[in-house]
């Protein structure tokens, strides 16, 4: 086992790449209104930016998992970083809607190549008992990239303008990418790990075997149900909702969105400790978070007029907790699949939250346009109330599937000799 210093160096560089990927993914969160004016687009067209980015991200998860199995996490991670740099620079310089959409698609592809690679590195560089905590720390600290897409990004857009702000962002990833090229290795023993060539038959067998595991499916639905509210608020609709829907100032909206990340960073390590010590209750924790989300959103949306500040603060905290809760899905995938299928299983699970987020981003845009006359972007509080209510359709579907696959997963664990005292694969 490598020294603790070497482990933390590799993890730190991988974390920095993921953090910047989250920043690029979230960089439209406070620039939505500017993008509408820059490109002269409606809410539905604005949603297309994030919709295509999420669609590409979700669609790339399984191919990325297979690429990692074949060419190693280091090579795939560096390729994704390079693509983000080029695409974000293109977004900075785009002067038409079509070019901007193309650039965001590139950001989505590059973003898709980060998290799965970092998780695979964790499984190679750390002892199994430390992986749940390191996974939570990676996801939690990585989400702080969204803070850079809130208050500082708001400042950058107002100070150096659209082009300057996004070029600076691209340059940051370029610098970290060079450091990663010099520092990262796939495993402590091998700098560039290469797997056997993968045939279509082998791909089909691997994916089928991973998806056949009840734990993989439970992980997928946990990721699906817990993540989309946080992702949608952070990526696009949180800022307009708080400003136009709740009557908050831009500064207040930026600070409220930053609180999501504070909640992520505070709750992530606690969840990592909990699932590492109580693996039998992983799904119970996820279901509790879903009910917390549904009840808190209900209080905000049903409040007469604008919700009070204390309730919005509570909403941001609960929404933030949903991010670390989605990481529970990856731990279920890890304990349900052999190491040779870990990347593909992780890719399958990672699709869940982003598929749900994609559906929600589009649904909100459609509902806002339906309640807003003409091509105006002056969305009313009532329009936002109906638009944000579309989350309940996804929560209802997700809770039904969680109940179904939780029963199947627990039955399989018991059949393998596990139970509340011990879950196979968690030693």
CSV table of C-alpha atoms in Angstrom, one decimal:
chain,number,residue,atom,x,y,z
A,1,UNK,CA,0.0,0.0,0.0
A,2,UNK,CA,1.5,3.4,-0.9
A,3,UNK,CA,2.2,6.1,1.7
A,4,UNK,CA,-0.6,8.2,3.0
A,5,UNK,CA,1.0,11.3,1.5
A,6,UNK,CA,1.1,9.7,-2.0
A,7,UNK,CA,-2.5,8.6,-1.6
A,8,UNK,CA,-3.7,12.1,-0.6
A,9,UNK,CA,-1.7,13.7,-3.5
A,10,UNK,CA,-3.3,11.5,-6.1
A,11,UNK,CA,-6.8,12.0,-4.5
A,12,UNK,CA,-6.2,15.7,-4.3
A,13,UNK,CA,-5.4,16.1,-8.0
A,14,UNK,CA,-8.3,13.9,-9.0
A,15,UNK,CA,-10.6,15.9,-6.7
A,16,UNK,CA,-9.4,19.2,-8.3
A,17,UNK,CA,-10.3,17.9,-11.7
A,18,UNK,CA,-13.7,16.8,-10.5
A,19,UNK,CA,-14.3,20.1,-8.7
A,20,UNK,CA,-13.6,22.1,-11.8
A,21,UNK,CA,-15.8,19.8,-13.9
A,22,UNK,CA,-18.7,20.6,-11.4
A,23,UNK,CA,-17.9,24.3,-11.8
A,24,UNK,CA,-18.1,24.1,-15.6
A,25,UNK,CA,-21.3,22.0,-15.3
A,26,UNK,CA,-22.8,24.6,-13.0
A,27,UNK,CA,-21.5,27.8,-14.6
A,28,UNK,CA,-24.9,28.6,-16.1
A,29,UNK,CA,-26.6,28.6,-12.7
A,30,UNK,CA,-26.1,32.3,-12.3
A,31,UNK,CA,-25.8,33.1,-16.0
A,32,UNK,CA,-29.2,32.0,-17.2
A,33,UNK,CA,-30.6,35.4,-17.5
A,34,UNK,CA,-27.5,36.8,-19.2
A,35,UNK,CA,-27.6,33.8,-21.6
A,36,UNK,CA,-31.2,34.6,-22.5
A,37,UNK,CA,-30.2,38.2,-23.3
A,38,UNK,CA,-27.0,37.3,-25.1
A,39,UNK,CA,-28.5,34.8,-27.4
A,40,UNK,CA,-32.1,36.1,-27.5
A,41,UNK,CA,-33.7,32.8,-26.3
A,42,UNK,CA,-36.8,31.6,-24.4
A,43,UNK,CA,-37.0,29.5,-21.3
A,44,UNK,CA,-37.3,26.3,-23.3
A,45,UNK,CA,-34.3,27.2,-25.4
A,46,UNK,CA,-32.3,28.1,-22.3
A,47,UNK,CA,-33.3,24.7,-20.9
A,48,UNK,CA,-31.8,23.2,-24.0
A,49,UNK,CA,-28.3,24.1,-22.9
A,50,UNK,CA,-28.6,22.1,-19.7
A,51,UNK,CA,-30.8,19.4,-21.3
A,52,UNK,CA,-28.3,18.5,-23.9
A,53,UNK,CA,-25.4,18.7,-21.4
A,54,UNK,CA,-27.2,16.4,-19.1
A,55,UNK,CA,-28.3,14.1,-21.9
A,56,UNK,CA,-24.8,13.7,-23.1
A,57,UNK,CA,-23.5,13.2,-19.6
A,58,UNK,CA,-26.0,10.5,-18.9
A,59,UNK,CA,-25.6,8.8,-22.3
A,60,UNK,CA,-21.8,8.8,-21.8
A,61,UNK,CA,-21.7,7.1,-18.4
A,62,UNK,CA,-21.7,3.5,-19.7
A,63,UNK,CA,-19.3,4.2,-22.6
A,64,UNK,CA,-17.0,6.0,-20.1
A,65,UNK,CA,-17.1,3.0,-17.7
A,66,UNK,CA,-16.1,0.7,-20.5
A,67,UNK,CA,-13.4,3.1,-21.7
A,68,UNK,CA,-12.0,3.1,-18.1
A,69,UNK,CA,-12.0,-0.6,-18.0
A,70,UNK,CA,-10.1,-0.7,-21.4
A,71,UNK,CA,-7.7,2.3,-21.2
A,72,UNK,CA,-7.4,3.2,-17.6
A,73,UNK,CA,-8.8,6.1,-15.5
A,74,UNK,CA,-5.8,8.4,-16.1
A,75,UNK,CA,-6.0,8.5,-19.9
A,76,UNK,CA,-9.8,8.9,-19.9
A,77,UNK,CA,-9.6,11.6,-17.2
A,78,UNK,CA,-7.0,13.6,-19.1
A,79,UNK,CA,-9.0,13.3,-22.3
A,80,UNK,CA,-12.1,14.6,-20.6
A,81,UNK,CA,-10.2,17.6,-19.1
A,82,UNK,CA,-8.8,18.6,-22.5
A,83,UNK,CA,-12.3,18.5,-24.0
A,84,UNK,CA,-13.7,20.7,-21.2
A,85,UNK,CA,-11.0,23.3,-21.8
A,86,UNK,CA,-11.7,23.5,-25.5
A,87,UNK,CA,-15.5,23.5,-25.1
A,88,UNK,CA,-15.6,26.1,-22.4
A,89,UNK,CA,-13.3,28.4,-24.4
A,90,UNK,CA,-15.7,27.9,-27.3
A,91,UNK,CA,-18.6,28.8,-25.1
A,92,UNK,CA,-16.9,32.0,-24.0
A,93,UNK,CA,-16.4,33.0,-27.7
A,94,UNK,CA,-19.7,31.8,-29.1
A,95,UNK,CA,-21.9,34.5,-30.6
A,96,UNK,CA,-24.8,32.4,-31.8
A,97,UNK,CA,-27.1,30.0,-30.1
A,98,UNK,CA,-26.1,27.1,-32.2
A,99,UNK,CA,-22.4,27.5,-31.4
A,100,UNK,CA,-23.2,27.8,-27.7
A,101,UNK,CA,-25.2,24.6,-27.7
A,102,UNK,CA,-22.4,22.8,-29.4
A,103,UNK,CA,-19.9,24.0,-26.8
A,104,UNK,CA,-22.2,22.9,-23.9
A,105,UNK,CA,-22.5,19.5,-25.5
A,106,UNK,CA,-18.7,19.3,-25.4
A,107,UNK,CA,-18.6,20.3,-21.7
A,108,UNK,CA,-21.1,17.6,-21.0
A,109,UNK,CA,-18.9,14.9,-22.7
A,110,UNK,CA,-15.8,16.1,-20.8
A,111,UNK,CA,-17.7,16.3,-17.5
A,112,UNK,CA,-18.9,12.7,-18.0
A,113,UNK,CA,-15.3,11.5,-18.1
A,114,UNK,CA,-14.4,12.8,-14.6
A,115,UNK,CA,-16.3,11.3,-11.7
A,116,UNK,CA,-16.3,7.6,-12.8
A,117,UNK,CA,-12.5,7.9,-13.4
A,118,UNK,CA,-11.9,9.4,-9.9
A,119,UNK,CA,-14.0,6.7,-8.2
A,120,UNK,CA,-12.0,4.0,-10.1
A,121,UNK,CA,-8.8,5.6,-8.8
A,122,UNK,CA,-10.1,5.5,-5.3
A,123,UNK,CA,-10.7,1.8,-5.5
A,124,UNK,CA,-7.1,1.3,-6.6
A,125,UNK,CA,-5.4,3.6,-4.2
A,126,UNK,CA,-7.3,3.1,-0.9
A,127,UNK,CA,-8.2,0.2,1.3
A,128,UNK,CA,-11.8,-1.1,0.9
A,129,UNK,CA,-12.9,0.0,4.4
A,130,UNK,CA,-11.9,3.6,3.5
A,131,UNK,CA,-13.6,3.8,0.1
A,132,UNK,CA,-17.1,4.8,1.3
A,133,UNK,CA,-15.7,7.8,3.3
A,134,UNK,CA,-13.3,8.8,0.4
A,135,UNK,CA,-16.2,8.5,-2.1
A,136,UNK,CA,-18.3,10.8,0.0
A,137,UNK,CA,-15.5,13.3,0.5
A,138,UNK,CA,-14.8,13.3,-3.2
A,139,UNK,CA,-18.5,14.0,-4.1
A,140,UNK,CA,-18.9,16.4,-1.2
A,141,UNK,CA,-15.8,18.5,-1.8
A,142,UNK,CA,-16.1,18.3,-5.5
A,143,UNK,CA,-19.5,19.9,-5.3
A,144,UNK,CA,-17.8,23.0,-3.9
A,145,UNK,CA,-17.1,23.8,-7.6
A,146,UNK,CA,-20.7,25.0,-7.7
A,147,UNK,CA,-19.8,27.7,-5.2
A,148,UNK,CA,-17.4,29.1,-7.8
A,149,UNK,CA,-20.4,29.1,-10.1
A,150,UNK,CA,-22.5,31.1,-7.7
A,151,UNK,CA,-21.1,34.2,-5.9
A,152,UNK,CA,-17.6,34.5,-7.6
A,153,UNK,CA,-19.1,33.7,-11.0
A,154,UNK,CA,-21.7,36.4,-10.5
A,155,UNK,CA,-18.9,38.8,-9.7
A,156,UNK,CA,-16.8,37.7,-12.7
A,157,UNK,CA,-19.7,38.1,-15.2
A,158,UNK,CA,-20.3,41.6,-13.9
A,159,UNK,CA,-16.6,42.6,-13.8
A,160,UNK,CA,-14.9,41.0,-16.9
A,161,UNK,CA,-18.0,40.1,-18.8
A,162,UNK,CA,-19.2,36.8,-20.4
A,163,UNK,CA,-16.2,36.1,-22.6
A,164,UNK,CA,-13.6,36.9,-19.9
A,165,UNK,CA,-15.4,34.9,-17.2
A,166,UNK,CA,-15.6,31.7,-19.3
A,167,UNK,CA,-12.1,32.0,-20.7
A,168,UNK,CA,-10.7,32.3,-17.1
A,169,UNK,CA,-12.7,29.2,-16.2
A,170,UNK,CA,-11.2,27.3,-19.2
A,171,UNK,CA,-7.7,28.4,-18.2
A,172,UNK,CA,-8.1,27.0,-14.7
A,173,UNK,CA,-8.9,23.5,-16.0
A,174,UNK,CA,-5.9,23.7,-18.4
A,175,UNK,CA,-3.5,24.3,-15.5
A,176,UNK,CA,-5.0,21.5,-13.4
A,177,UNK,CA,-4.9,19.2,-16.4
A,178,UNK,CA,-1.1,19.7,-16.8
A,179,UNK,CA,-0.6,18.9,-13.1
A,180,UNK,CA,-2.7,15.8,-13.5
A,181,UNK,CA,-0.6,14.7,-16.5
A,182,UNK,CA,2.5,14.9,-14.3
A,183,UNK,CA,1.2,13.4,-11.1
A,184,UNK,CA,-1.6,10.8,-11.7
A,185,UNK,CA,-1.2,7.1,-12.1
A,186,UNK,CA,-3.9,4.5,-12.5
A,187,UNK,CA,-2.6,2.3,-9.6
A,188,UNK,CA,0.3,2.5,-7.2
A,189,UNK,CA,2.2,0.0,-9.4
A,190,UNK,CA,1.1,1.0,-13.0
A,191,UNK,CA,1.1,4.5,-14.4
A,192,UNK,CA,-1.1,3.7,-17.4
A,193,UNK,CA,-3.3,0.6,-16.9
A,194,UNK,CA,-4.6,-1.1,-20.0
A,195,UNK,CA,-7.3,-3.8,-20.1
A,196,UNK,CA,-8.0,-6.4,-22.7
A,197,UNK,CA,-9.8,-5.2,-25.9
A,198,UNK,CA,-13.5,-5.3,-25.4
A,199,UNK,CA,-15.8,-6.9,-27.9
A,200,UNK,CA,-19.5,-6.1,-28.3
A,201,UNK,CA,-20.3,-9.5,-26.9
A,202,UNK,CA,-18.2,-8.8,-23.8
A,203,UNK,CA,-19.8,-5.4,-23.4
A,204,UNK,CA,-23.3,-6.9,-23.5
A,205,UNK,CA,-22.4,-9.6,-21.0
A,206,UNK,CA,-20.8,-7.1,-18.6
A,207,UNK,CA,-23.6,-4.6,-18.7
A,208,UNK,CA,-26.3,-7.3,-18.5
A,209,UNK,CA,-24.5,-8.9,-15.5
A,210,UNK,CA,-24.2,-5.5,-13.7
A,211,UNK,CA,-27.8,-4.5,-14.3
A,212,UNK,CA,-29.1,-7.9,-13.2
A,213,UNK,CA,-27.8,-7.2,-9.7
A,214,UNK,CA,-30.6,-5.9,-7.5
A,215,UNK,CA,-28.0,-3.7,-5.7
A,216,UNK,CA,-27.1,-2.0,-9.0
A,217,UNK,CA,-30.8,-1.2,-9.7
A,218,UNK,CA,-31.3,0.0,-6.1
A,219,UNK,CA,-28.3,2.2,-6.5
A,220,UNK,CA,-29.6,3.6,-9.8
A,221,UNK,CA,-33.0,4.6,-8.2
A,222,UNK,CA,-31.3,6.1,-5.1
A,223,UNK,CA,-29.2,8.2,-7.4
A,224,UNK,CA,-32.3,9.0,-9.6
A,225,UNK,CA,-34.5,10.1,-6.7
A,226,UNK,CA,-32.2,12.0,-4.4
A,227,UNK,CA,-30.0,14.1,-6.8
A,228,UNK,CA,-32.3,15.8,-9.3
A,229,UNK,CA,-33.5,18.6,-7.1
A,230,UNK,CA,-30.0,19.7,-6.1
A,231,UNK,CA,-28.7,19.4,-9.7
A,232,UNK,CA,-31.5,21.3,-11.2
A,233,UNK,CA,-31.3,24.1,-8.7
A,234,UNK,CA,-27.5,24.4,-9.0
A,235,UNK,CA,-27.3,24.0,-12.8
A,236,UNK,CA,-30.0,26.4,-14.0
A,237,UNK,CA,-33.3,27.1,-12.3
A,238,UNK,CA,-32.3,27.8,-8.7
A,239,UNK,CA,-31.3,31.4,-9.4
A,240,UNK,CA,-34.3,32.4,-11.6
A,241,UNK,CA,-36.6,30.7,-9.1
A,242,UNK,CA,-35.2,32.6,-6.1
A,243,UNK,CA,-35.1,36.0,-8.0
A,244,UNK,CA,-38.3,35.8,-10.0
A,245,UNK,CA,-40.3,33.2,-8.1
A,246,UNK,CA,-39.5,34.3,-4.5
A,247,UNK,CA,-38.6,37.9,-5.0
A,248,UNK,CA,-35.1,37.7,-3.6
A,249,UNK,CA,-32.3,40.0,-4.7
A,250,UNK,CA,-29.5,38.6,-6.9
A,251,UNK,CA,-27.1,38.8,-4.0
A,252,UNK,CA,-29.5,36.9,-1.7
A,253,UNK,CA,-30.1,34.3,-4.4
A,254,UNK,CA,-26.3,33.7,-4.9
A,255,UNK,CA,-25.8,33.3,-1.1
A,256,UNK,CA,-28.8,30.9,-0.8
A,257,UNK,CA,-27.4,28.8,-3.7
A,258,UNK,CA,-24.1,28.7,-2.0
A,259,UNK,CA,-25.8,27.3,1.1
A,260,UNK,CA,-26.6,24.2,-1.0
A,261,UNK,CA,-22.9,23.5,-1.2
A,262,UNK,CA,-22.3,24.2,2.4
A,263,UNK,CA,-25.0,21.6,3.2
A,264,UNK,CA,-23.3,19.1,0.8
A,265,UNK,CA,-19.9,19.6,2.4
A,266,UNK,CA,-21.3,19.3,6.0
A,267,UNK,CA,-23.5,16.3,5.4
A,268,UNK,CA,-21.3,14.3,3.0
A,269,UNK,CA,-18.7,13.1,5.6
A,270,UNK,CA,-21.4,12.2,8.1
A,271,UNK,CA,-23.2,10.1,5.5
A,272,UNK,CA,-19.9,8.4,4.5
A,273,UNK,CA,-19.3,7.5,8.2
A,274,UNK,CA,-22.9,6.2,8.5
A,275,UNK,CA,-23.0,4.0,5.4
A,276,UNK,CA,-19.5,2.6,6.2
A,277,UNK,CA,-20.7,1.6,9.7
A,278,UNK,CA,-24.3,0.7,9.0
A,279,UNK,CA,-24.4,-0.6,5.4
A,280,UNK,CA,-27.7,-2.4,6.0
A,281,UNK,CA,-29.5,0.9,6.5
A,282,UNK,CA,-28.1,2.7,3.4
A,283,UNK,CA,-31.5,2.6,1.6
A,284,UNK,CA,-33.3,3.7,4.7
A,285,UNK,CA,-31.2,6.9,4.9
A,286,UNK,CA,-31.8,7.6,1.2
A,287,UNK,CA,-35.6,7.2,1.5
A,288,UNK,CA,-35.6,9.5,4.6
A,289,UNK,CA,-33.8,12.2,2.5
A,290,UNK,CA,-36.4,11.9,-0.3
A,291,UNK,CA,-39.3,12.4,2.2
A,292,UNK,CA,-37.4,15.4,3.6
A,293,UNK,CA,-37.1,16.9,0.2
A,294,UNK,CA,-40.7,16.4,-0.7
A,295,UNK,CA,-42.0,17.8,2.6
A,296,UNK,CA,-39.7,20.9,2.5
A,297,UNK,CA,-40.5,21.8,-1.1
A,298,UNK,CA,-44.2,21.3,-0.3
A,299,UNK,CA,-44.0,23.9,2.5
A,300,UNK,CA,-42.2,26.4,0.2
A,301,UNK,CA,-44.6,25.9,-2.7
A,302,UNK,CA,-47.8,26.0,-0.6
A,303,UNK,CA,-46.7,29.1,1.4
A,304,UNK,CA,-49.0,32.0,0.6
A,305,UNK,CA,-47.0,34.5,-1.3
A,306,UNK,CA,-43.2,34.5,-1.1
A,307,UNK,CA,-41.7,32.0,1.4
A,308,UNK,CA,-39.9,33.5,4.4
A,309,UNK,CA,-36.2,33.6,4.4
A,310,UNK,CA,-35.9,31.0,7.2
A,311,UNK,CA,-37.9,28.5,5.1
A,312,UNK,CA,-35.8,29.1,2.0
A,313,UNK,CA,-32.6,28.6,4.1
A,314,UNK,CA,-34.1,25.3,5.3
A,315,UNK,CA,-34.9,24.3,1.7
A,316,UNK,CA,-31.4,25.0,0.5
A,317,UNK,CA,-30.0,22.8,3.3
A,318,UNK,CA,-32.3,19.9,2.6
A,319,UNK,CA,-31.7,20.2,-1.2
A,320,UNK,CA,-28.0,20.1,-0.5
A,321,UNK,CA,-28.3,17.0,1.6
A,322,UNK,CA,-29.7,15.2,-1.5
A,323,UNK,CA,-26.4,15.4,-3.3
A,324,UNK,CA,-24.4,13.2,-0.8
A,325,UNK,CA,-27.4,10.9,-0.4
A,326,UNK,CA,-27.1,10.1,-4.1
A,327,UNK,CA,-23.6,8.8,-3.4
A,328,UNK,CA,-25.2,5.9,-1.5
A,329,UNK,CA,-26.1,4.4,-4.8
A,330,UNK,CA,-22.4,4.0,-5.7
A,331,UNK,CA,-21.6,2.1,-2.5
A,332,UNK,CA,-24.5,-0.3,-3.3
A,333,UNK,CA,-23.0,-0.8,-6.8
A,334,UNK,CA,-19.6,-1.4,-5.2
A,335,UNK,CA,-20.8,-4.1,-2.8
A,336,UNK,CA,-23.0,-5.8,-5.4
A,337,UNK,CA,-20.5,-6.3,-8.3
A,338,UNK,CA,-17.0,-7.7,-8.7
A,339,UNK,CA,-14.1,-5.3,-9.3
A,340,UNK,CA,-13.9,-6.0,-13.0
A,341,UNK,CA,-17.5,-4.7,-13.4
A,342,UNK,CA,-17.1,-1.8,-11.0
A,343,UNK,CA,-16.7,1.0,-13.6
A,344,UNK,CA,-19.6,-0.2,-15.8
A,345,UNK,CA,-21.9,-0.6,-12.7
A,346,UNK,CA,-20.9,2.9,-11.5
A,347,UNK,CA,-21.7,4.3,-15.0
A,348,UNK,CA,-25.1,2.7,-15.0
A,349,UNK,CA,-25.9,4.1,-11.5
A,350,UNK,CA,-24.5,7.5,-12.3
A,351,UNK,CA,-27.1,7.8,-15.2
A,352,UNK,CA,-30.0,7.8,-12.7
A,353,UNK,CA,-29.8,11.3,-11.2
A,354,UNK,CA,-28.8,12.9,-14.5
A,355,UNK,CA,-31.6,11.3,-16.4
A,356,UNK,CA,-34.0,12.6,-13.7
A,357,UNK,CA,-32.4,16.0,-13.8
A,358,UNK,CA,-32.6,16.1,-17.6
A,359,UNK,CA,-36.4,15.4,-17.4
A,360,UNK,CA,-36.9,18.0,-14.7
A,361,UNK,CA,-34.9,20.8,-16.4
A,362,UNK,CA,-37.0,20.4,-19.6
A,363,UNK,CA,-40.3,20.1,-17.7
A,364,UNK,CA,-39.6,23.3,-15.7
A,365,UNK,CA,-38.8,25.2,-18.9
A,366,UNK,CA,-42.0,23.9,-20.7
A,367,UNK,CA,-44.2,24.8,-17.7
A,368,UNK,CA,-42.7,28.3,-17.4
A,369,UNK,CA,-43.3,29.0,-21.0
A,370,UNK,CA,-46.9,27.7,-20.8
A,371,UNK,CA,-47.7,30.1,-17.9
A,372,UNK,CA,-45.8,33.1,-19.5
A,373,UNK,CA,-47.3,34.9,-22.5
A,374,UNK,CA,-45.4,35.3,-25.7
A,375,UNK,CA,-41.6,35.1,-25.6
A,376,UNK,CA,-41.3,37.1,-22.3
A,377,UNK,CA,-38.8,35.8,-19.7
A,378,UNK,CA,-40.7,37.7,-16.9
A,379,UNK,CA,-41.8,34.5,-15.2
A,380,UNK,CA,-44.3,34.9,-12.4
A,381,UNK,CA,-44.2,33.3,-9.0
A,382,UNK,CA,-47.3,31.3,-9.9
A,383,UNK,CA,-45.5,29.9,-13.0
A,384,UNK,CA,-42.5,28.9,-10.9
A,385,UNK,CA,-44.8,27.3,-8.3
A,386,UNK,CA,-46.4,25.0,-10.9
A,387,UNK,CA,-43.0,24.4,-12.7
A,388,UNK,CA,-41.2,23.3,-9.5
A,389,UNK,CA,-44.2,21.0,-8.6
A,390,UNK,CA,-43.2,18.7,-11.4
A,391,UNK,CA,-40.6,17.2,-9.0
A,392,UNK,CA,-43.3,15.2,-7.3
A,393,UNK,CA,-43.8,13.1,-10.4
A,394,UNK,CA,-40.2,12.0,-10.2
A,395,UNK,CA,-40.2,11.5,-6.4
A,396,UNK,CA,-43.3,9.3,-6.7
A,397,UNK,CA,-41.8,7.1,-9.4
A,398,UNK,CA,-38.5,6.9,-7.5
A,399,UNK,CA,-40.0,5.9,-4.2
A,400,UNK,CA,-41.9,3.1,-5.8
A,401,UNK,CA,-38.8,1.7,-7.4
A,402,UNK,CA,-36.8,2.2,-4.2
A,403,UNK,CA,-39.2,0.1,-2.2
A,404,UNK,CA,-39.2,-2.6,-5.0
A,405,UNK,CA,-35.5,-3.0,-5.4
A,406,UNK,CA,-34.7,-2.6,-1.7
A,407,UNK,CA,-36.7,-5.7,-1.0
A,408,UNK,CA,-34.9,-7.6,-3.7
A,409,UNK,CA,-31.5,-6.4,-2.6
A,410,UNK,CA,-32.0,-7.3,1.0
A,411,UNK,CA,-33.4,-10.8,0.0
A,412,UNK,CA,-30.2,-11.4,-2.0
A,413,UNK,CA,-27.9,-10.3,0.9
A,414,UNK,CA,-29.7,-12.6,3.3
A,415,UNK,CA,-29.3,-15.5,0.8
A,416,UNK,CA,-25.6,-14.8,0.7
A,417,UNK,CA,-25.4,-15.0,4.5
A,418,UNK,CA,-25.5,-11.3,5.2
A,419,UNK,CA,-27.9,-9.2,7.2
A,420,UNK,CA,-28.1,-6.2,9.5
A,421,UNK,CA,-24.9,-7.2,11.2
A,422,UNK,CA,-22.9,-7.6,8.0
A,423,UNK,CA,-23.3,-7.0,4.3
A,424,UNK,CA,-21.1,-9.0,1.9
A,425,UNK,CA,-18.5,-6.8,0.2
A,426,UNK,CA,-18.3,-4.2,3.1
A,427,UNK,CA,-15.4,-5.8,5.0
